[in-house]
Coordinates of C-alpha atoms and ligand atoms in Angstrom, one line a residue:
M1483 CA 0.0 0.0 0.0
S1484 CA 2.7 2.5 0.8
D1485 CA 4.4 2.2 -2.6
N1486 CA 1.1 2.8 -4.3
L1487 CA 0.6 6.0 -2.2
A1488 CA 4.0 7.5 -2.9
T1489 CA 4.3 7.0 -6.6
Q1490 CA 2.8 5.4 -9.7
P1491 CA 2.9 1.7 -9.1
K1492 CA 5.9 0.0 -10.6
R1493 CA 6.2 -3.5 -11.8
P1494 CA 7.4 -5.8 -8.9
G1495 CA 10.8 -7.4 -9.2
P1496 CA 11.5 -10.9 -10.5
C1497 CA 9.7 -13.8 -8.7
V1498 CA 7.9 -17.1 -8.9
M1499 CA 4.5 -17.5 -7.4
V1500 CA 3.9 -21.0 -6.2
I1501 CA 0.2 -21.8 -5.6
F1502 CA -0.5 -24.8 -3.4
G1503 CA -4.1 -25.7 -4.2
A1504 CA -3.8 -25.0 -7.9
G1505 CA -7.2 -26.6 -8.7
G1506 CA -9.1 -25.1 -5.8
D1507 CA -12.0 -22.7 -5.8
L1508 CA -10.0 -19.8 -4.4
T1509 CA -7.3 -20.1 -7.1
R1510 CA -9.9 -20.3 -9.9
R1511 CA -12.4 -17.7 -8.6
L1512 CA -10.1 -15.0 -7.1
V1513 CA -6.4 -15.5 -7.4
V1514 CA -6.0 -16.2 -11.1
P1515 CA -8.5 -13.5 -12.2
A1516 CA -6.6 -11.1 -10.0
L1517 CA -3.4 -12.1 -11.7
Y1518 CA -5.1 -11.5 -15.0
N1519 CA -6.1 -8.0 -13.8
L1520 CA -2.5 -7.3 -12.8
A1521 CA -1.4 -8.4 -16.2
T1522 CA -3.9 -6.1 -18.0
S1523 CA -2.5 -3.2 -15.8
Q1524 CA 1.1 -4.1 -16.6
L1525 CA 1.7 -4.8 -13.0
L1526 CA 3.2 -8.3 -13.1
P1527 CA 6.9 -8.7 -12.9
D1528 CA 8.9 -8.7 -16.2
H1529 CA 10.5 -11.9 -15.0
F1530 CA 7.7 -14.0 -13.6
A1531 CA 6.4 -17.6 -13.4
I1532 CA 3.5 -19.3 -11.7
V1533 CA 3.8 -22.9 -10.4
G1534 CA 0.6 -24.7 -9.5
V1535 CA 0.8 -27.7 -7.1
D1536 CA -2.1 -30.0 -6.6
L1537 CA -3.1 -33.7 -6.6
A1538 CA -4.9 -34.0 -9.9
D1539 CA -3.2 -35.2 -13.1
K1540 CA -2.7 -32.1 -15.2
T1541 CA -0.1 -30.6 -17.6
D1542 CA 1.0 -27.0 -17.8
E1543 CA -1.5 -26.6 -20.7
T1544 CA -4.5 -28.3 -19.2
W1545 CA -4.0 -26.4 -15.9
G1546 CA -4.1 -23.1 -17.9
E1547 CA -7.2 -24.2 -19.8
S1548 CA -9.0 -25.2 -16.6
L1549 CA -8.6 -21.6 -15.3
E1550 CA -9.5 -19.8 -18.5
E1551 CA -13.2 -20.4 -18.2
M1552 CA -13.5 -18.8 -14.7
T1553 CA -11.4 -15.8 -15.7
L1554 CA -13.6 -15.3 -18.8
Q1555 CA -16.7 -15.5 -16.6
F1556 CA -15.1 -12.9 -14.2
V1557 CA -14.4 -10.6 -17.1
N1558 CA -17.9 -10.9 -18.5
S1559 CA -19.7 -10.7 -15.2
S1560 CA -18.0 -7.4 -14.4
G1561 CA -19.5 -5.9 -17.5
Q1562 CA -16.6 -3.5 -17.6
H1563 CA -14.0 -4.9 -19.9
S1564 CA -14.9 -4.4 -23.5
S1565 CA -13.4 -7.8 -24.3
F1566 CA -11.2 -10.5 -22.9
D1567 CA -7.6 -9.4 -23.1
Q1568 CA -6.1 -12.4 -24.9
Q1569 CA -2.6 -10.9 -24.8
A1570 CA -2.7 -10.5 -21.0
W1571 CA -4.1 -14.0 -20.6
G1572 CA -1.5 -15.4 -22.9
R1573 CA 1.2 -13.7 -20.8
I1574 CA -0.1 -15.6 -17.8
T1575 CA -0.6 -19.0 -19.4
S1576 CA 2.8 -18.8 -21.0
C1577 CA 4.5 -18.7 -17.6
M1578 CA 2.3 -21.3 -15.9
R1579 CA 3.8 -24.6 -14.8
Y1580 CA 2.0 -27.4 -13.1
L1581 CA 3.3 -29.9 -10.6
K1582 CA 1.3 -32.9 -9.5
G1583 CA 2.2 -33.5 -5.9
D1584 CA 1.0 -34.7 -2.5
L1585 CA 1.4 -31.9 0.1
N1586 CA 2.3 -34.5 2.8
N1587 CA 5.1 -36.1 0.8
P1588 CA 8.6 -34.6 1.2
E1589 CA 9.4 -35.6 -2.4
T1590 CA 6.9 -33.0 -3.7
Y1591 CA 9.1 -30.3 -2.2
D1592 CA 12.3 -31.8 -3.6
T1593 CA 10.7 -31.9 -7.1
L1594 CA 9.4 -28.4 -6.6
K1595 CA 12.8 -27.2 -5.7
G1596 CA 14.3 -28.6 -8.9
K1597 CA 11.5 -27.1 -10.9
L1598 CA 12.0 -23.7 -9.4
Q1599 CA 15.8 -23.8 -10.0
E1600 CA 15.1 -24.6 -13.6
I1601 CA 12.6 -21.7 -13.9
D1602 CA 15.1 -19.4 -12.3
S1603 CA 17.7 -20.2 -14.9
Q1604 CA 15.2 -19.9 -17.8
A1605 CA 13.0 -17.0 -16.7
G1606 CA 15.5 -15.0 -14.7
T1607 CA 13.3 -15.1 -11.5
Q1608 CA 16.4 -14.9 -9.3
G1609 CA 15.3 -17.3 -6.6
N1610 CA 12.6 -15.0 -5.2
Y1611 CA 9.6 -17.2 -4.3
L1612 CA 6.1 -16.5 -3.0
F1613 CA 4.3 -19.5 -1.6
Y1614 CA 0.6 -19.1 -1.7
L1615 CA -1.3 -21.5 0.6
A1616 CA -4.7 -21.7 -1.1
I1617 CA -5.4 -25.0 0.7
A1618 CA -7.4 -26.3 3.6
D1619 CA -6.2 -24.9 6.9
R1620 CA -5.1 -28.2 8.3
F1621 CA -2.2 -28.1 5.7
F1622 CA -0.9 -24.7 6.6
G1623 CA 1.5 -25.8 9.3
P1624 CA 2.7 -29.0 7.6
V1625 CA 3.3 -27.2 4.3
V1626 CA 5.4 -24.5 6.0
E1627 CA 7.4 -27.2 7.8
H1628 CA 8.0 -29.0 4.5
L1629 CA 9.1 -25.8 2.9
G1630 CA 11.5 -25.3 5.8
Q1631 CA 12.9 -28.8 5.7
S1632 CA 13.5 -28.6 1.9
G1633 CA 15.4 -25.3 2.3
L1634 CA 12.8 -23.5 0.2
A1635 CA 12.0 -21.0 2.9
T1636 CA 15.6 -19.9 3.5
Q1637 CA 16.1 -16.3 2.2
D1638 CA 19.9 -15.9 1.7
G1639 CA 19.9 -12.7 -0.3
R1640 CA 16.7 -13.5 -2.2
W1641 CA 13.3 -13.4 -0.7
R1642 CA 10.9 -16.2 0.3
R1643 CA 7.4 -15.2 1.4
I1644 CA 4.5 -17.3 2.6
V1645 CA 0.9 -16.3 2.1
V1646 CA -1.5 -17.9 4.6
E1647 CA -5.3 -17.7 3.9
K1648 CA -8.0 -17.7 6.5
P1649 CA -9.2 -19.4 8.7
F1650 CA -6.1 -18.7 10.7
G1651 CA -6.8 -21.0 13.6
H1652 CA -10.1 -22.2 15.0
D1653 CA -9.8 -20.5 18.4
L1654 CA -7.2 -18.6 20.4
Q1655 CA -5.2 -21.7 21.3
S1656 CA -5.0 -23.1 17.8
A1657 CA -4.2 -19.7 16.3
K1658 CA -1.3 -19.4 18.8
A1659 CA -0.2 -22.9 18.0
L1660 CA -0.2 -22.2 14.2
N1661 CA 1.7 -18.9 14.7
K1662 CA 4.3 -20.8 16.7
Q1663 CA 4.6 -23.6 14.1
I1664 CA 5.0 -21.2 11.3
L1665 CA 7.4 -18.9 13.2
N1666 CA 9.6 -21.8 14.1
V1667 CA 10.4 -22.1 10.4
V1668 CA 10.3 -18.5 9.0
S1669 CA 10.4 -15.0 10.5
E1670 CA 7.3 -12.8 10.9
S1671 CA 8.4 -10.6 8.1
Q1672 CA 8.1 -13.5 5.7
V1673 CA 4.5 -14.3 6.6
Y1674 CA 1.6 -12.6 4.9
R1675 CA -1.7 -13.5 6.6
I1676 CA -4.5 -12.6 4.2
D1677 CA -7.8 -11.1 5.2
H1678 CA -9.4 -10.3 1.9
F1679 CA -11.5 -7.5 3.3
L1680 CA -8.3 -5.5 3.4
G1681 CA -8.0 -5.9 -0.3
K1682 CA -11.3 -4.0 -0.7
E1683 CA -10.5 -0.4 -1.8
T1684 CA -13.4 1.0 0.4
V1685 CA -11.9 -0.7 3.5
Q1686 CA -8.5 0.9 2.7
N1687 CA -10.2 4.2 2.2
I1688 CA -11.5 4.4 5.7
M1689 CA -8.0 5.3 6.8
M1690 CA -7.6 7.9 4.1
F1691 CA -11.0 9.3 4.8
R1692 CA -10.3 9.7 8.5
F1693 CA -6.7 10.9 8.4
A1694 CA -6.5 12.8 5.1
N1695 CA -9.4 15.1 5.9
G1696 CA -8.8 17.4 8.9
M1697 CA -12.5 18.0 9.5
F1698 CA -13.3 14.6 11.0
E1699 CA -10.7 14.0 13.6
H1700 CA -12.2 16.3 16.3
V1701 CA -15.6 14.7 16.1
W1702 CA -14.3 11.1 15.9
N1703 CA -14.5 10.2 19.6
R1704 CA -16.7 9.6 22.6
D1705 CA -17.5 13.3 22.9
R1706 CA -19.4 13.4 19.7
I1707 CA -20.2 9.8 18.7
D1708 CA -23.1 8.0 20.4
H1709 CA -22.4 4.6 19.0
V1710 CA -21.2 2.7 15.9
Q1711 CA -23.0 -0.1 14.0
I1712 CA -20.9 -2.4 11.8
T1713 CA -23.0 -4.6 9.5
A1714 CA -21.7 -7.4 7.1
A1715 CA -25.0 -8.8 5.7
E1716 CA -25.0 -11.5 3.1
T1717 CA -27.8 -12.9 1.0
V1718 CA -25.9 -16.1 0.2
G1719 CA -26.3 -19.1 2.3
V1720 CA -23.5 -21.6 3.1
E1721 CA -23.8 -22.9 -0.5
K1722 CA -21.5 -25.9 -1.0
R1723 CA -19.5 -25.1 2.1
G1724 CA -21.7 -27.0 4.7
R1725 CA -18.9 -29.2 5.8
F1726 CA -16.6 -26.2 6.5
Y1727 CA -19.3 -24.2 8.0
E1728 CA -20.5 -26.9 10.4
H1729 CA -17.1 -26.5 12.2
T1730 CA -16.9 -22.8 11.8
G1731 CA -20.1 -20.8 12.1
A1732 CA -20.6 -17.1 11.6
L1733 CA -18.6 -15.9 14.6
R1734 CA -15.4 -17.6 13.7
D1735 CA -15.9 -17.1 9.9
M1736 CA -16.4 -13.4 10.0
V1737 CA -15.8 -11.7 13.3
P1738 CA -12.2 -12.0 14.5
N1739 CA -11.0 -11.3 11.0
H1740 CA -13.2 -9.3 8.6
V1741 CA -15.4 -7.5 11.1
F1742 CA -12.5 -6.6 13.4
Q1743 CA -10.6 -5.2 10.4
L1744 CA -13.5 -2.9 9.7
L1745 CA -13.6 -2.0 13.4
A1746 CA -9.9 -1.4 13.6
M1747 CA -9.9 0.9 10.6
T1748 CA -12.7 2.9 12.1
A1749 CA -11.4 3.1 15.6
M1750 CA -7.6 3.0 15.4
E1751 CA -5.4 6.0 16.2
A1752 CA -3.5 7.6 13.3
P1753 CA -0.3 5.9 12.7
N1754 CA 2.8 8.0 12.1
S1755 CA 3.3 6.7 8.7
F1756 CA 2.0 4.1 6.2
R1757 CA 4.8 1.8 7.1
A1758 CA 3.5 -1.7 7.7
D1759 CA 4.5 -1.9 11.3
A1760 CA 3.2 1.6 12.2
V1761 CA -0.2 0.7 10.8
R1762 CA -0.4 -2.8 12.2
A1763 CA 0.7 -1.6 15.7
E1764 CA -2.2 0.9 15.8
K1765 CA -4.7 -1.8 14.7
E1766 CA -3.4 -4.2 17.3
K1767 CA -3.7 -1.6 20.0
V1768 CA -7.3 -0.9 19.3
I1769 CA -8.3 -4.6 19.1
E1770 CA -6.4 -5.1 22.4
A1771 CA -8.4 -2.3 23.9
I1772 CA -11.7 -4.2 23.3
R1773 CA -13.0 -5.5 26.6
V1774 CA -12.5 -9.3 27.0
C1775 CA -15.5 -10.5 29.0
C1776 CA -15.8 -13.5 31.2
P1777 CA -18.0 -16.2 29.5
E1778 CA -21.1 -15.4 31.7
E1779 CA -20.9 -11.7 30.8
T1780 CA -21.2 -12.6 27.2
D1781 CA -24.9 -13.5 27.5
S1782 CA -25.8 -9.8 27.5
L1783 CA -23.3 -8.9 24.8
A1784 CA -23.5 -11.6 22.2
V1785 CA -26.5 -13.2 20.4
R1786 CA -26.7 -15.7 17.6
G1787 CA -29.1 -16.9 15.0
Q1788 CA -29.6 -19.6 12.3
Y1789 CA -31.6 -19.1 9.2
A1790 CA -34.8 -21.0 8.4
A1791 CA -36.2 -21.4 4.9
G1792 CA -37.5 -18.2 3.3
E1793 CA -37.2 -16.2 0.1
I1794 CA -34.3 -14.3 -1.3
E1795 CA -35.1 -11.9 -4.2
G1796 CA -38.4 -13.7 -4.7
E1797 CA -36.9 -17.2 -4.9
P1798 CA -37.5 -19.8 -2.2
V1799 CA -34.4 -20.9 -0.4
P1800 CA -33.9 -23.8 2.1
G1801 CA -33.1 -23.4 5.8
Y1802 CA -29.5 -23.9 7.0
R1803 CA -30.4 -27.4 8.4
Q1804 CA -31.5 -28.5 5.0
E1805 CA -28.3 -27.4 3.2
P1806 CA -26.0 -30.1 1.9
D1807 CA -23.5 -31.5 4.4
V1808 CA -25.3 -29.9 7.3
S1809 CA -26.8 -31.8 10.2
P1810 CA -30.6 -31.6 10.5
Q1811 CA -30.1 -30.7 14.2
S1812 CA -27.2 -28.4 13.6
N1813 CA -26.5 -25.9 16.4
I1814 CA -24.2 -23.8 14.3
E1815 CA -24.9 -20.0 14.1
T1816 CA -25.3 -18.3 10.7
Y1817 CA -25.8 -14.9 12.3
V1818 CA -24.1 -13.2 15.1
A1819 CA -24.5 -9.8 16.8
L1820 CA -22.2 -8.4 19.4
K1821 CA -21.8 -5.3 21.6
L1822 CA -18.1 -4.5 21.9
L1823 CA -16.7 -2.0 24.3
I1824 CA -13.4 -0.3 23.4
E1825 CA -11.9 0.7 26.7
N1826 CA -9.5 3.6 25.7
W1827 CA -9.6 7.4 25.9
R1828 CA -11.1 7.8 22.5
W1829 CA -13.9 5.3 22.8
A1830 CA -14.8 4.5 26.4
G1831 CA -18.6 4.5 26.7
V1832 CA -19.2 4.3 22.9
P1833 CA -20.6 0.8 22.1
F1834 CA -19.6 -0.7 18.8
Y1835 CA -22.5 -3.0 17.7
V1836 CA -21.5 -5.5 15.1
R1837 CA -23.6 -8.0 13.2
T1838 CA -23.1 -10.4 10.4
G1839 CA -25.3 -13.1 8.9
K1840 CA -26.1 -15.2 5.9
R1841 CA -29.4 -15.2 4.0
L1842 CA -30.4 -11.8 5.1
G1843 CA -32.6 -9.6 3.0
V1844 CA -29.9 -7.7 1.2
R1845 CA -26.1 -7.9 0.7
K1846 CA -24.6 -4.9 2.5
T1847 CA -21.4 -4.2 4.3
Q1848 CA -21.5 -0.9 6.0
I1849 CA -20.2 1.1 9.0
A1850 CA -22.8 3.5 10.4
I1851 CA -21.6 6.1 12.8
R1852 CA -24.2 7.8 14.9
F1853 CA -23.4 11.2 16.3
K1854 CA -24.8 12.6 19.5
G1855 CA -27.9 14.7 19.0
S1856 CA -28.1 18.5 19.5
P1857 CA -29.9 20.1 22.4
A1858 CA -33.6 20.7 21.8
A1859 CA -34.2 24.0 23.6
L1860 CA -34.1 26.1 20.4
F1861 CA -36.9 24.0 18.9
R1862 CA -39.4 24.4 21.7
G1863 CA -42.7 25.6 20.4
T1864 CA -41.9 24.4 16.9
Q1865 CA -43.0 21.3 15.1
V1866 CA -39.6 19.8 15.7
R1867 CA -39.7 17.6 18.7
E1868 CA -36.1 16.6 18.7
P1869 CA -33.7 17.1 15.8
A1870 CA -33.0 13.7 14.2
P1871 CA -29.5 12.3 14.9
N1872 CA -26.7 12.6 12.3
W1873 CA -25.4 9.5 10.8
M1874 CA -22.3 9.0 8.7
L1875 CA -22.4 5.8 6.6
L1876 CA -19.2 4.3 5.2
R1877 CA -20.6 1.9 2.5
I1878 CA -18.1 -0.8 1.9
Q1879 CA -20.1 -2.9 -0.6
P1880 CA -22.1 -2.9 -2.8
D1881 CA -22.8 0.7 -4.0
E1882 CA -19.5 1.8 -2.4
G1883 CA -19.5 5.3 -1.0
I1884 CA -19.9 7.6 1.9
A1885 CA -23.1 9.3 3.0
L1886 CA -23.9 11.9 5.6
E1887 CA -27.5 12.1 7.0
F1888 CA -28.6 15.4 8.6
G1889 CA -31.6 17.6 9.1
A1890 CA -32.5 20.6 6.8
K1891 CA -35.3 23.1 7.1
V1892 CA -38.2 22.2 4.9
P1893 CA -38.9 25.3 2.8
G1894 CA -42.0 27.3 3.9
P1895 CA -43.2 29.5 6.8
V1896 CA -43.5 26.6 9.3
M1897 CA -40.3 25.6 11.2
K1898 CA -40.0 22.0 10.1
L1899 CA -37.0 19.7 9.7
G1900 CA -36.6 17.2 6.9
D1901 CA -34.1 14.3 6.8
V1902 CA -31.6 14.7 4.0
R1903 CA -28.6 12.7 2.8
M1904 CA -25.4 13.9 1.1
D1905 CA -24.1 11.0 -0.9
F1906 CA -20.7 10.3 -2.4
K1907 CA -20.5 7.3 -4.7
Y1908 CA -17.1 6.0 -5.7
A1909 CA -18.4 5.1 -9.2
D1910 CA -19.3 8.7 -9.9
Y1911 CA -15.8 10.0 -9.2
F1912 CA -13.5 7.1 -10.0
G1913 CA -15.5 4.8 -12.2
T1914 CA -15.6 1.1 -11.4
A1915 CA -12.9 -1.3 -12.3
P1916 CA -13.5 -5.1 -12.2
R1917 CA -11.5 -6.3 -9.3
T1918 CA -11.5 -9.5 -7.2
G1919 CA -10.0 -7.6 -4.2
Y1920 CA -6.9 -9.8 -4.4
E1921 CA -5.0 -7.5 -6.9
T1922 CA -3.6 -5.1 -4.4
L1923 CA -2.9 -7.9 -2.0
L1924 CA -0.9 -9.9 -4.5
Y1925 CA 0.9 -6.8 -5.7
D1926 CA 1.8 -5.9 -2.2
I1927 CA 3.2 -9.4 -1.4
M1928 CA 5.4 -9.2 -4.5
T1929 CA 6.7 -5.8 -3.6
G1930 CA 7.1 -6.8 0.1
D1931 CA 4.6 -4.4 1.6
A1932 CA 2.9 -6.1 4.6
T1933 CA 0.7 -3.1 5.6
L1934 CA -2.5 -4.9 4.6
F1935 CA -1.7 -8.2 6.2
Q1936 CA -2.3 -9.4 9.7
R1937 CA 0.6 -9.8 12.1
A1938 CA 0.7 -12.7 14.5
D1939 CA -0.3 -10.4 17.4
N1940 CA -3.3 -8.9 15.3
V1941 CA -4.7 -12.4 14.8
E1942 CA -4.3 -13.4 18.4
A1943 CA -5.8 -10.2 19.7
G1944 CA -9.0 -10.9 17.6
W1945 CA -9.3 -14.4 18.9
R1946 CA -8.8 -13.3 22.5
V1947 CA -12.0 -11.2 22.3
V1948 CA -14.2 -13.9 20.8
Q1949 CA -12.9 -16.8 22.8
P1950 CA -15.2 -16.3 25.9
I1951 CA -18.2 -16.2 23.6
L1952 CA -17.1 -19.5 21.9
D1953 CA -16.6 -21.0 25.4
R1954 CA -19.9 -19.9 26.6
W1955 CA -21.8 -21.2 23.6
A1956 CA -20.0 -24.5 23.7
A1957 CA -21.1 -24.9 27.4
Q1958 CA -24.7 -24.0 26.8
A1959 CA -27.6 -26.2 25.8
P1960 CA -28.4 -26.1 22.1
A1961 CA -29.9 -22.8 21.0
A1962 CA -33.6 -22.5 19.8
F1963 CA -32.7 -22.6 16.2
P1964 CA -33.7 -21.7 13.5
N1965 CA -34.7 -18.3 14.7
Y1966 CA -34.8 -16.1 11.6
K1967 CA -36.4 -16.5 8.2
S1968 CA -34.2 -16.2 5.2
G1969 CA -34.6 -12.9 3.5
T1970 CA -35.3 -10.9 6.7
E1971 CA -33.2 -8.6 8.9
G1972 CA -32.1 -11.4 11.3
P1973 CA -33.2 -12.8 14.6
K1974 CA -35.2 -10.8 17.2
C1975 CA -32.6 -11.4 19.8
A1976 CA -30.3 -9.0 17.8
D1977 CA -33.0 -6.3 18.1
D1978 CA -33.2 -7.0 21.8
L1979 CA -29.5 -6.5 22.2
L1980 CA -29.8 -2.9 21.1
A1981 CA -33.2 -2.3 22.7
R1982 CA -31.6 -3.0 26.1
D1983 CA -29.5 0.1 25.5
G1984 CA -32.5 2.1 24.2
R1985 CA -31.2 1.9 20.6
E1986 CA -32.2 0.3 17.3
W1987 CA -30.3 -1.1 14.3
R1988 CA -30.5 0.8 11.1
A1989 CA -32.6 -1.2 8.7
I1990 CA -30.5 -3.4 6.5
Q1991 CA -32.8 -3.3 3.5
Ligands
BG6_284 C1 -15.3 -15.3 3.6 C2 -16.2 -16.1 4.4 O1 -14.0 -15.1 4.3 O2 -15.9 -14.0 3.4 C3 -17.5 -16.3 3.7 O3 -15.6 -17.4 4.7 C4 -18.1 -15.0 3.4 O4 -18.4 -17.1 4.5 C5 -17.1 -14.1 2.7 O5 -19.2 -15.2 2.5 C6 -17.6 -12.7 2.5 O6 -16.7 -12.0 1.7 P1 -17.3 -10.9 0.6 O7 -16.1 -10.3 0.0 O8 -18.1 -11.7 -0.3 O9 -18.1 -9.9 1.4

């Protein structure tokens, strides 16, 4: 991120990107289309190669062919590219190599090493390798250990970077154990823990918006802000991921990672620079300042839900318990709402309410900041009972933008206030470019900028906050699920959470 800010982006230096999980969904849907986008923007290294490792029988050519369809779909669905850029795609396929290999077998890494040396001598990639773990999380630790044992993780004047996807751990203990296992082999500066929300331009913009515009800082605190609502609402269900989701649930899947990134960007102090460690230290500090409750306390601060059948965009959809690979008695939550308290000078007493759920009425990720109201004395004797509160909305997706809601006098002789909205839309100013969200992240890894990646302490701080909730739920009798209909605003218990404080959620729809 810092390089992008200072100058026009330059092509990264020579390197090979090794993708473990070459045939997986993530590779096909997001990583390769992002590489294609980088190619169309001339942002891939001049000396570059991609090596895919997976179990299936494929050749360099058939691997490339298997990825083309998805990339084409991505280009067409964006509706932005006039046509598929064959030259850019050709540039990618011409540097693709495939290696069939079992991740648990040390021979795979020896063969990989030989292949990489060959590529270095042919393509001038200079021994710089980026290992992308687009694989199931149980392989993260073992693959890193194999890379260490084969010598592939040793830097010696060239760089070796390891990209770890989420989920990073299943709870605090496993996240710590995974950090330890990885950091036994490589140093923290070699590890890039991905949270794809940080690849979203609108998430990155929260920081710019707050710190590049002098007018917000003096109102961005407990003196002027009443509370904050962070919403990550999805219309999709668990789709084909029932098996994964049955062990994960909404809390683990979304909160310590994506939702906390949104919270950190909104609540952190200004770093002194855009240097990776300066930014990550501030984010860590604010997550650390969230109150860690004891399990019993969480009953009044955390609620959960699970979707029943219903309708999304007029189409009937099944309930969670009827989804493939889901138990008909499942006690897994597909919705969670929390009240978080940040106990520092800026935020003490300002609740951050966060909610995320699947199969809600609309897809919307948004941060809504409610300012304190103004005193009513002036309006006595008018039709205005109490001026409506001001809201600032940071819309992350879709319809990316920033809105400010305030009151204005309705024209006419009677003193009346109307609610108005000032709306900035990204698309109006900057156009929209088809992006998967991984472009910046991949570019940053290649250029060695870790600003947008989670450090070990960031990850652990997030888990520390949610751990008591996980413990409490695990110790309780099964919840009365399902408790919200697909296509709605979520369960009633989420409304009760705010009602207890005399507040209400903003409508999602
Ligand atoms: C993923 C979660 O990390 O993020 C998914 O595992 C979720 O369950 C997804 O649907 C949401 O990301 P986005 O970019 O679609 O909002």
